[in-house]
Amino acid sequence: MTVAERLPEPSNPLGLDGVEFVEYATSRPQAFGALLEQLGFSPVARHRSREVTLYRQGTMNLIVNAHEARTATPRLAAIALRVRDAGYAHRRSLELGAWDMPTRAAEMELVIPGIRGVGDSLVYFVDRYRDFSIYDVDFVRLAGADPQPPALAGLHYFGLVQAILPERTADWVDFYRTLFGFAVLPEGTSFGVLPDGTLLESPCRRFYLQLVEPPPAVADDVRWDEALVRLALGAPDVPKAIAALRARGIVFVDRGRVQPSERGALTQAYLGGVSFELVASDLAS
Amino acid sequence: MNLERFGMDTVTLAGSLETKLAAMRQAGFSQVMLSSADLVAHPGGEQAAIAAVRSSGLRVTGLQVLRDFEGLAGPLHAWKVDVAKAMLALCRAVGAPLLLACSSTSAHASGDPAQLVADLRKLATLAVPLNIRIAYEALSWGRHVSDFAQACELVEQADRANLGVALDSFHLLAAGTPLEALDGIDPQKLFFVQLSDFLWQETRTRDDRIETARHYRVFPGEGAHWERLAELVRRVDAMGYGGDWSFEVFNDDYRSLPPAMVAERARRAAARVASLVPGRSLPLRRRSRCAARA
């Protein structure tokens, strides 16, 4: 007779190992691409059959997807998590109650498994990031482009900000804890210059999520949907990064409580509403 | 207690969805508990039903009912997950912030508490991205989960923010469950309360209880158990319950009478129940979790 042992799950059940790429959707890929280049990214490859471009700087891969994009303002459409075994991560997520993503790979394209995230966004699982890259299959390198452009001022992925509806923090904490093993950081922990909400740390401790409910005073006419709303870039020396980005024309918010500082900074909203955040971070080292 | 917190179930009334909604409005109700059949069996199709609900001005309390979800294995489980997803999508489409899920009556369902907990967690996780809450209700003829305390225990073990219990007074009254079963319940985990009575003192067998539940329920104050029902209401109110109340009344006679007349009886029942806890300052209702605007 065998007795099922009730053993605790490992704290990192998927073998999460940071972010492979972040994907934006926009119907204005050229304008957004120009903004990304100001932020230090370079276009390195384009998709074989769709209007999709891969940008890169340092360790960050960023995909701009104009294929069937519905809005001009760039929208955070997906995050791809590095995991030990993408197939396992996908199966386990579905088993625990995730919604499968719609299949969209065309013939001869790599199938990247994924699930639905907040709003219209997706969460992909990628396990080919060491010896073999997913971009080798679906993307064509741009002639003359440096395939590994260095990071500006040590910039690296730090986290994502997710807007949620009132009284929804506990629901989303359950979601990220159950499916990926994220943990809530103690109250009072904060990064950057926008400390509102609840901070979640990935089990690999290389990536953060910030859940933000609408502030109580938010006006009735302000639209507040659940969505990924902002990408945070880590910088080992924020003032140095601010100076480097300003020199490239990036404008930072410097009014009210949001002031550029050693802790972080917030860019102005570009292209109808996309902004980026800088956060003091040594995650890259 | 304030009448704003009471709603009717569409299952009580005869007629089209539009007729039912109009009768509820006319009687002074501001919310409605929908059945999935209201939407999918609408002659104009699901979209027409959703439009009718939206234009009625009634707030949707929730949608019923997901049956026999927990405890299944293999292809049965996979199939039921698809059913659950479709019902969650219906909730989202019609603006229902809550899905009522009843304890399984299936002969194929396992009673292993660990599996029941895992399945409830899965249902709760499926509901998170859609912003739906799951209210789990013990049917008194459930195969493995047949009383309120059991449902509370599983919900507590599952420990998911969007998973709570639904309390249907019929099952407590019909099964003779002591009202002490309500003691110690976290009011935050009580997501929904359904009130009804029935016309005779006792239901003698399980089949008698099912028959009574499906055909002979009446509004509070019209049945044989008003005193116990009143005590249940007082206890629920005293624990600090701040959610919605609805009348879960299945009655063949009521489905043979003009909806306006039945809705008026429901309104009188709501006033009767509200008068049980006068003077209490009630917490504000939770903000609508489906609101796209804040």
XYZ file of C-alpha atoms in Angstrom:
579
model
C 0.000 0.000 0.000
C 1.262 3.451 -0.734
C 0.386 6.445 1.338
C 0.250 9.791 -0.384
C 2.538 12.120 1.463
C 1.366 15.689 1.786
C 4.633 17.460 1.136
C 4.858 21.207 0.660
C 5.331 22.531 -2.859
C 8.727 23.976 -3.674
C 8.796 27.753 -3.408
C 9.645 28.020 -7.103
C 7.509 25.267 -8.636
C 8.025 26.392 -12.232
C 11.727 27.047 -11.931
C 11.043 30.677 -12.782
C 14.206 32.456 -13.846
C 13.337 36.028 -14.774
C 11.751 37.580 -17.836
C 12.534 36.459 -21.367
C 10.637 39.244 -23.097
C 7.975 41.877 -22.683
C 5.559 42.483 -25.538
C 3.718 45.654 -26.459
C 0.943 45.910 -29.035
C 0.494 49.090 -31.038
C -0.782 50.138 -34.427
C 2.018 52.754 -34.535
C 5.117 50.575 -34.381
C 7.388 53.159 -35.998
C 6.594 55.906 -33.505
C 6.880 53.514 -30.599
C 10.125 52.105 -32.005
C 11.567 55.604 -32.093
C 10.638 56.054 -28.440
C 12.235 52.716 -27.541
C 15.437 53.782 -29.288
C 15.440 56.927 -27.165
C 15.166 54.631 -24.153
C 18.279 52.761 -25.278
C 16.720 49.818 -27.149
C 17.804 48.846 -30.654
C 15.817 46.901 -33.231
C 17.639 43.606 -33.806
C 15.231 41.331 -35.682
C 11.862 41.165 -37.330
C 9.278 38.410 -37.474
C 9.308 36.226 -40.579
C 5.667 36.774 -41.472
C 4.102 39.364 -39.238
C 4.585 43.003 -38.429
C 6.506 42.233 -35.264
C 9.921 43.606 -34.310
C 12.343 42.507 -31.621
C 14.161 45.251 -29.734
C 16.963 44.620 -27.316
C 19.296 46.297 -24.883
C 21.542 44.400 -22.498
C 19.525 41.533 -21.062
C 16.160 42.970 -22.097
C 14.195 41.639 -25.060
C 11.185 43.733 -26.027
C 8.732 42.817 -28.751
C 6.633 45.368 -30.584
C 3.636 43.704 -32.166
C 1.664 45.645 -34.755
C -0.032 42.534 -36.133
C -3.765 43.034 -35.604
C -3.056 45.759 -33.040
C -6.231 47.658 -32.226
C -4.937 50.795 -30.550
C -2.302 53.370 -31.321
C -1.240 53.829 -27.709
C 1.216 51.013 -26.977
C -0.383 48.461 -24.666
C 1.492 45.927 -22.546
C 0.241 42.775 -24.227
C 2.348 39.977 -22.766
C 5.150 38.965 -20.535
C 7.222 35.857 -21.191
C 8.582 34.122 -18.128
C 11.700 31.984 -18.251
C 10.906 28.606 -16.744
C 12.605 25.240 -16.384
C 10.122 23.385 -18.598
C 7.581 25.407 -20.571
C 5.323 22.422 -21.248
C 5.182 21.536 -17.588
C 4.599 25.151 -16.575
C 1.716 25.375 -19.025
C 0.090 22.098 -17.935
C 0.443 22.907 -14.249
C -1.070 26.360 -14.736
C -4.099 24.948 -16.546
C -4.476 22.283 -13.874
C -4.596 24.997 -11.215
C -7.211 27.091 -13.005
C -5.480 29.290 -15.582
C -7.219 30.000 -18.916
C -5.324 28.755 -21.935
C -4.284 31.375 -24.452
C -5.794 31.312 -27.933
C -3.570 29.365 -30.330
C -1.994 31.641 -32.864
C 1.203 30.101 -34.152
C 1.182 29.717 -37.908
C 2.778 26.904 -39.855
C 6.513 26.528 -39.229
C 6.337 28.869 -36.264
C 7.409 28.069 -32.778
C 4.534 27.391 -30.418
C 5.127 29.291 -27.220
C 2.704 28.047 -24.586
C 0.895 30.668 -22.592
C -2.079 31.541 -20.457
C -4.344 34.516 -20.115
C -3.249 37.177 -17.690
C -4.944 40.362 -16.580
C -7.265 42.085 -19.039
C -6.309 41.181 -22.606
C -2.728 40.304 -21.705
C -0.957 36.950 -21.918
C 1.717 35.202 -19.886
C 4.073 33.037 -21.954
C 6.388 30.316 -20.729
C 9.807 30.034 -22.368
C 12.406 27.394 -21.577
C 14.762 27.938 -24.520
C 16.879 30.826 -23.418
C 20.285 29.364 -22.643
C 21.838 27.632 -25.665
C 19.037 28.214 -28.110
C 16.867 31.251 -28.568
C 13.197 31.351 -29.527
C 14.023 34.273 -31.795
C 16.196 32.049 -34.001
C 13.070 30.328 -35.330
C 10.518 33.043 -35.940
C 12.699 36.119 -36.429
C 15.132 37.306 -39.071
C 18.074 39.337 -37.876
C 18.192 42.898 -39.195
C 21.152 43.454 -41.498
C 23.869 45.501 -39.867
C 22.273 45.475 -36.448
C 24.349 44.608 -33.395
C 22.580 41.478 -32.127
C 23.602 42.237 -28.526
C 23.364 45.996 -28.026
C 24.658 46.947 -24.591
C 22.373 48.345 -21.918
C 22.267 52.067 -21.349
C 23.393 52.860 -17.788
C 22.942 49.199 -16.788
C 19.182 49.198 -17.426
C 17.422 45.867 -16.890
C 13.905 44.542 -16.344
C 12.669 45.203 -12.857
C 8.917 44.759 -12.862
C 5.431 45.525 -14.083
C 2.665 47.657 -12.632
C -0.832 46.213 -12.826
C -3.934 48.331 -12.279
C -6.732 46.478 -10.515
C -10.276 47.351 -9.463
C -11.191 48.239 -5.872
C -10.964 45.408 -3.335
C -9.230 43.151 -5.841
C -5.751 42.977 -4.305
C -6.372 39.709 -2.449
C -7.812 38.045 -5.581
C -4.772 38.892 -7.665
C -2.328 37.973 -4.905
C -3.976 34.534 -4.855
C -3.670 34.326 -8.637
C 0.052 35.094 -8.803
C 0.874 33.057 -5.711
C -1.047 29.998 -6.901
C 0.117 29.941 -10.496
C 3.691 31.215 -10.258
C 4.731 31.211 -6.608
C 4.937 35.002 -6.203
C 5.109 36.225 -2.602
C 3.808 39.450 -1.088
C 6.558 41.695 0.238
C 6.033 43.067 3.735
C 4.026 46.262 4.005
C 6.361 49.223 4.016
C 8.665 47.720 1.388
C 8.758 49.993 -1.609
C 10.767 50.638 -4.721
C 10.986 53.708 -6.876
C 8.983 56.879 -6.561
C 5.465 55.440 -6.906
C 5.045 53.335 -3.780
C 1.268 52.743 -3.873
C -0.286 49.325 -3.818
C 0.986 45.846 -3.048
C 4.363 44.468 -4.121
C 4.835 40.865 -5.196
C 8.217 39.249 -5.656
C 8.834 36.434 -8.112
C 10.143 33.211 -6.583
C 13.398 33.737 -8.490
C 13.629 37.171 -6.851
C 14.452 38.750 -10.171
C 11.164 40.375 -10.992
C 8.406 42.317 -9.234
C 4.738 43.017 -9.732
C 3.009 46.020 -8.234
C -0.774 45.771 -7.855
C -2.440 49.154 -7.663
C -6.091 49.735 -6.789
C -7.525 53.112 -7.810
C -6.783 55.819 -5.266
C -9.880 56.760 -3.228
C -10.012 60.246 -4.698
C -9.926 59.099 -8.310
C -12.459 61.096 -10.286
C -15.583 59.402 -11.565
C -14.673 60.240 -15.103
C -11.275 58.546 -14.909
C -11.381 55.208 -16.636
C -9.715 52.541 -14.515
C -9.597 49.091 -16.051
C -7.649 46.057 -14.956
C -4.528 45.850 -17.111
C -0.760 45.882 -17.149
C -0.084 49.594 -17.224
C 3.626 50.247 -16.892
C 7.036 48.660 -17.271
C 9.663 49.398 -14.636
C 13.318 49.334 -15.625
C 15.950 48.777 -12.968
C 19.036 50.975 -12.878
C 22.054 50.530 -10.583
C 22.546 54.302 -10.517
C 19.282 56.130 -11.162
C 20.651 59.700 -11.456
C 23.159 58.445 -14.019
C 20.397 56.681 -15.947
C 18.188 59.794 -15.791
C 21.047 61.903 -17.163
C 21.736 59.424 -19.968
C 18.063 59.247 -20.940
C 17.551 63.003 -20.724
C 20.476 63.427 -23.073
C 18.512 61.248 -25.529
C 15.428 63.412 -25.160
C 13.410 61.460 -22.597
C 11.366 63.717 -20.312
C 10.748 62.826 -16.665
C 7.828 63.924 -14.524
C 9.079 66.445 -11.955
C 5.905 67.858 -10.470
C 4.037 67.099 -7.272
C 5.046 64.040 -5.329
C 6.717 62.346 -8.291
C 10.211 63.803 -8.391
C 13.200 62.116 -10.015
C 15.495 60.964 -7.238
C 18.043 58.320 -6.375
C 15.124 55.934 -5.751
C 13.611 56.264 -9.177
C 11.812 58.374 -11.733
C 8.801 58.326 -14.054
C 8.867 59.340 -17.691
C 6.145 61.497 -19.135
C 3.311 59.705 -20.898
C 4.123 59.215 -24.564
C 1.970 58.332 -27.571
C -1.286 58.832 -25.746
C -0.441 57.110 -22.483
C 2.623 54.862 -22.339
C 5.185 55.682 -19.649
C 8.191 53.956 -18.144
C 9.522 53.927 -14.645
C 13.111 53.819 -13.404
C 13.770 52.009 -10.145
C 17.037 51.796 -8.213
C 18.052 48.145 -8.536
C 21.079 45.877 -8.447
C 19.184 42.941 -9.950
C 21.447 42.909 -12.991
C 24.604 42.321 -10.990
C -32.354 46.823 7.116
C -32.557 48.464 3.822
C -34.610 47.166 0.915
C -31.829 47.968 -1.506
C -30.092 44.817 -0.373
C -32.938 42.495 -1.420
C -33.403 40.977 -4.795
C -35.618 38.398 -6.431
C -34.665 35.298 -8.337
C -35.981 35.057 -11.865
C -36.837 31.382 -11.177
C -39.779 32.512 -9.044
C -41.694 34.259 -11.795
C -43.541 33.194 -14.929
C -43.082 34.850 -18.286
C -40.310 36.190 -20.411
C -37.116 37.636 -18.980
C -38.361 41.112 -19.850
C -41.675 40.471 -18.072
C -39.870 39.246 -14.960
C -37.479 42.184 -14.876
C -40.342 44.642 -15.315
C -42.349 43.019 -12.513
C -39.370 43.223 -10.164
C -38.777 46.861 -11.023
C -42.438 47.640 -10.619
C -42.494 46.056 -7.160
C -39.563 48.245 -6.126
C -36.636 45.820 -6.274
C -33.281 47.118 -7.445
C -31.465 43.844 -8.063
C -32.013 40.467 -9.687
C -30.509 37.002 -9.284
C -30.345 35.502 -12.768
C -30.361 31.919 -13.965
C -28.207 30.942 -16.898
C -31.365 29.773 -18.681
C -32.599 33.393 -18.683
C -29.730 34.201 -20.999
C -29.216 31.144 -23.147
C -32.902 30.281 -23.662
C -33.900 33.839 -24.537
C -35.739 33.796 -27.895
C -33.625 36.701 -29.112
C -30.403 34.969 -28.085
C -27.904 35.652 -25.385
C -27.043 39.176 -26.507
C -30.705 40.213 -26.479
C -31.051 38.816 -22.956
C -27.977 40.708 -21.794
C -29.323 43.888 -23.368
C -32.658 43.374 -21.579
C -30.898 42.976 -18.236
C -28.746 46.037 -18.793
C -31.644 48.212 -19.896
C -33.777 47.101 -16.923
C -31.639 49.192 -14.593
C -31.566 46.300 -12.124
C -28.224 45.434 -10.599
C -27.308 41.785 -11.137
C -26.783 40.006 -7.820
C -25.296 36.940 -9.439
C -25.859 34.022 -11.759
C -27.002 30.517 -10.881
C -26.079 27.777 -10.959
C -22.961 25.698 -11.520
C -23.811 22.131 -10.518
C -21.734 19.068 -9.704
C -18.380 20.765 -10.249
C -16.217 19.367 -7.514
C -14.883 15.859 -6.979
C -14.834 14.637 -10.593
C -11.865 13.035 -12.314
C -10.444 12.595 -15.807
C -12.655 13.510 -18.773
C -15.633 14.293 -16.503
C -13.571 16.865 -14.650
C -12.229 18.364 -17.875
C -15.742 18.616 -19.279
C -17.054 20.264 -16.120
C -14.201 22.775 -16.178
C -15.364 23.770 -19.666
C -18.901 24.195 -18.337
C -17.611 26.331 -15.479
C -15.598 28.507 -17.854
C -18.634 29.057 -20.043
C -20.718 30.058 -17.016
C -18.010 32.423 -15.816
C -17.960 33.991 -19.262
C -21.750 34.401 -19.049
C -21.350 36.094 -15.660
C -18.840 38.475 -17.144
C -21.020 39.223 -20.143
C -24.121 40.050 -18.111
C -22.288 41.885 -15.333
C -22.916 39.262 -12.647
C -20.269 39.644 -9.934
C -21.028 36.257 -8.381
C -21.466 32.679 -9.572
C -23.451 30.338 -7.355
C -21.957 26.835 -7.246
C -23.908 24.046 -5.550
C -22.348 21.043 -3.839
C -22.178 18.013 -6.073
C -24.952 15.446 -6.205
C -23.090 13.321 -8.734
C -22.593 9.629 -8.118
C -19.275 10.017 -9.923
C -17.947 12.590 -7.476
C -15.274 11.773 -4.956
C -15.693 12.894 -1.372
C -11.973 13.235 -0.711
C -11.714 16.607 1.046
C -8.293 17.296 -0.495
C -9.741 16.920 -3.981
C -12.803 18.998 -3.180
C -10.553 21.763 -1.856
C -8.297 21.571 -4.923
C -11.318 21.784 -7.231
C -12.789 24.772 -5.395
C -9.411 26.502 -5.608
C -9.312 25.814 -9.321
C -12.773 27.298 -9.794
C -11.751 30.361 -7.782
C -8.564 30.798 -9.834
C -10.543 30.538 -13.082
C -12.800 33.308 -11.787
C -10.052 35.785 -10.814
C -9.240 37.315 -14.226
C -12.957 37.772 -14.898
C -13.544 39.472 -11.543
C -16.180 36.980 -10.433
C -16.703 35.686 -6.901
C -17.706 32.082 -6.270
C -20.383 31.368 -3.657
C -20.358 27.678 -2.725
C -23.636 26.316 -1.411
C -24.276 23.033 0.372
C -27.384 21.368 -1.017
C -28.979 19.385 1.795
C -29.091 16.433 -0.610
C -25.502 16.904 -1.757
C -23.649 13.639 -2.162
C -20.695 14.418 0.080
C -21.258 18.020 1.144
C -24.754 18.397 2.529
C -24.681 20.980 5.265
C -23.624 24.547 5.714
C -20.813 23.777 8.171
C -19.182 21.389 5.696
C -19.277 24.004 2.955
C -17.723 26.545 5.335
C -14.990 24.106 6.274
C -14.034 23.447 2.641
C -14.101 27.136 1.782
C -11.901 27.908 4.751
C -9.428 25.213 3.740
C -9.398 26.377 0.140
C -8.526 29.859 1.404
C -9.110 31.911 -1.723
C -10.181 35.543 -1.489
C -12.857 35.242 -4.166
C -14.341 32.019 -2.761
C -17.023 32.119 -0.082
C -20.198 30.356 0.970
C -23.834 30.888 0.081
C -26.443 30.289 2.733
C -29.854 29.060 1.565
C -32.313 29.108 4.448
C -34.363 26.328 2.877
C -31.667 23.746 3.422
C -31.185 24.677 7.074
C -34.912 24.689 7.757
C -35.655 21.500 5.860
C -32.731 19.552 7.270
C -33.394 20.833 10.769
C -29.857 22.192 11.049
C -29.368 23.997 14.370
C -28.852 27.710 13.797
C -25.733 27.470 15.931
C -24.143 26.281 12.670
C -23.935 29.980 11.827
C -21.851 30.801 14.869
C -18.235 31.520 14.245
C -18.665 32.106 10.511
C -16.423 34.848 9.184
C -18.945 37.345 7.755
C -16.421 38.200 5.052
C -16.664 34.617 3.781
C -20.454 34.683 3.620
C -20.939 35.889 0.050
C -24.667 35.487 -0.428
C -27.852 34.714 1.534
C -30.952 33.214 -0.052
C -34.188 33.197 1.894
C -37.245 31.021 1.488
C -39.636 29.000 3.602
C -41.963 26.097 2.809
C -45.499 25.211 3.673
C -45.290 22.112 5.860
C -43.515 21.380 9.092
C -41.179 18.643 7.975
C -39.694 17.030 4.929
C -39.511 13.360 5.829
C -37.143 11.966 3.262
C -34.410 13.184 0.970
C -36.740 12.858 -2.011
C -39.460 14.743 -0.151
C -36.950 17.520 0.546
C -35.911 17.725 -3.106
C -39.554 17.794 -4.227
C -40.365 20.506 -1.706
C -37.301 22.551 -2.640
C -38.166 22.501 -6.323
C -41.897 23.093 -6.184
C -43.231 24.265 -2.835
C -41.045 27.011 -1.470
C -42.660 30.283 -0.398
C -41.489 33.726 0.643
C -40.451 34.431 4.238
C -43.549 34.925 6.337
C -45.724 32.697 4.149
C -44.497 29.342 5.407
C -44.413 27.187 8.493
C -41.013 28.258 9.872
C -41.197 32.011 10.212
C -39.799 32.084 13.746
C -36.699 30.086 12.854
C -36.261 31.992 9.645
C -36.476 35.259 11.565
C -33.880 33.993 14.007
C -31.617 33.034 11.096
C -31.935 36.548 9.664
C -31.154 38.141 13.026
C -28.087 35.941 13.477
C -26.776 36.637 9.989
C -27.296 40.336 10.456
C -25.707 40.306 13.905
C -22.555 38.650 12.600
C -22.032 41.728 10.416
C -23.050 40.328 7.049
C -22.925 43.173 4.528
C -23.838 41.378 1.306
C -26.980 40.797 -0.702
C -30.148 38.889 0.176
C -32.316 37.177 -2.379
C -35.488 35.107 -2.394
C -34.760 31.649 -3.715
C -38.394 30.620 -4.162
C -39.262 27.759 -6.491
C -43.029 27.389 -6.466
C -45.307 25.954 -9.149
C -48.243 28.107 -8.093
C -46.193 31.269 -8.311
C -45.200 30.328 -11.825
C -48.927 30.079 -12.639
C -49.789 33.547 -11.354
C -49.261 37.011 -12.807
C -45.624 38.041 -12.196
C -46.643 41.466 -10.896
C -48.729 39.863 -8.179
C -45.949 37.476 -7.136
C -43.347 40.251 -7.162
C -45.620 42.281 -4.908
C -45.730 39.348 -2.452
C -41.931 39.279 -2.593
C -41.783 42.983 -1.813
C -43.990 42.485 1.243
C -41.700 39.639 2.343
C -38.665 41.893 1.934
C -40.295 44.521 4.133
C -41.154 41.828 6.683
C -37.560 40.584 6.794
C -36.129 44.107 6.882
C -38.318 44.924 9.879
C -36.589 42.158 11.867
C -33.471 44.217 12.338
C -34.674 47.795 12.600
C -32.452 50.662 13.506
C -29.243 48.892 12.691
C -26.782 50.987 10.827
C -25.761 48.790 7.965
C -22.362 48.929 6.343
C -22.327 50.224 2.841
C -22.655 47.556 0.260
C -19.393 46.501 -1.343
C -18.660 48.530 -4.361
C -19.702 46.742 -7.491
C -16.831 44.507 -8.427
C -17.779 44.498 -12.063
C -17.724 48.251 -12.435
C -15.378 49.234 -15.190
C -15.188 52.701 -13.718
C -14.055 53.626 -10.278
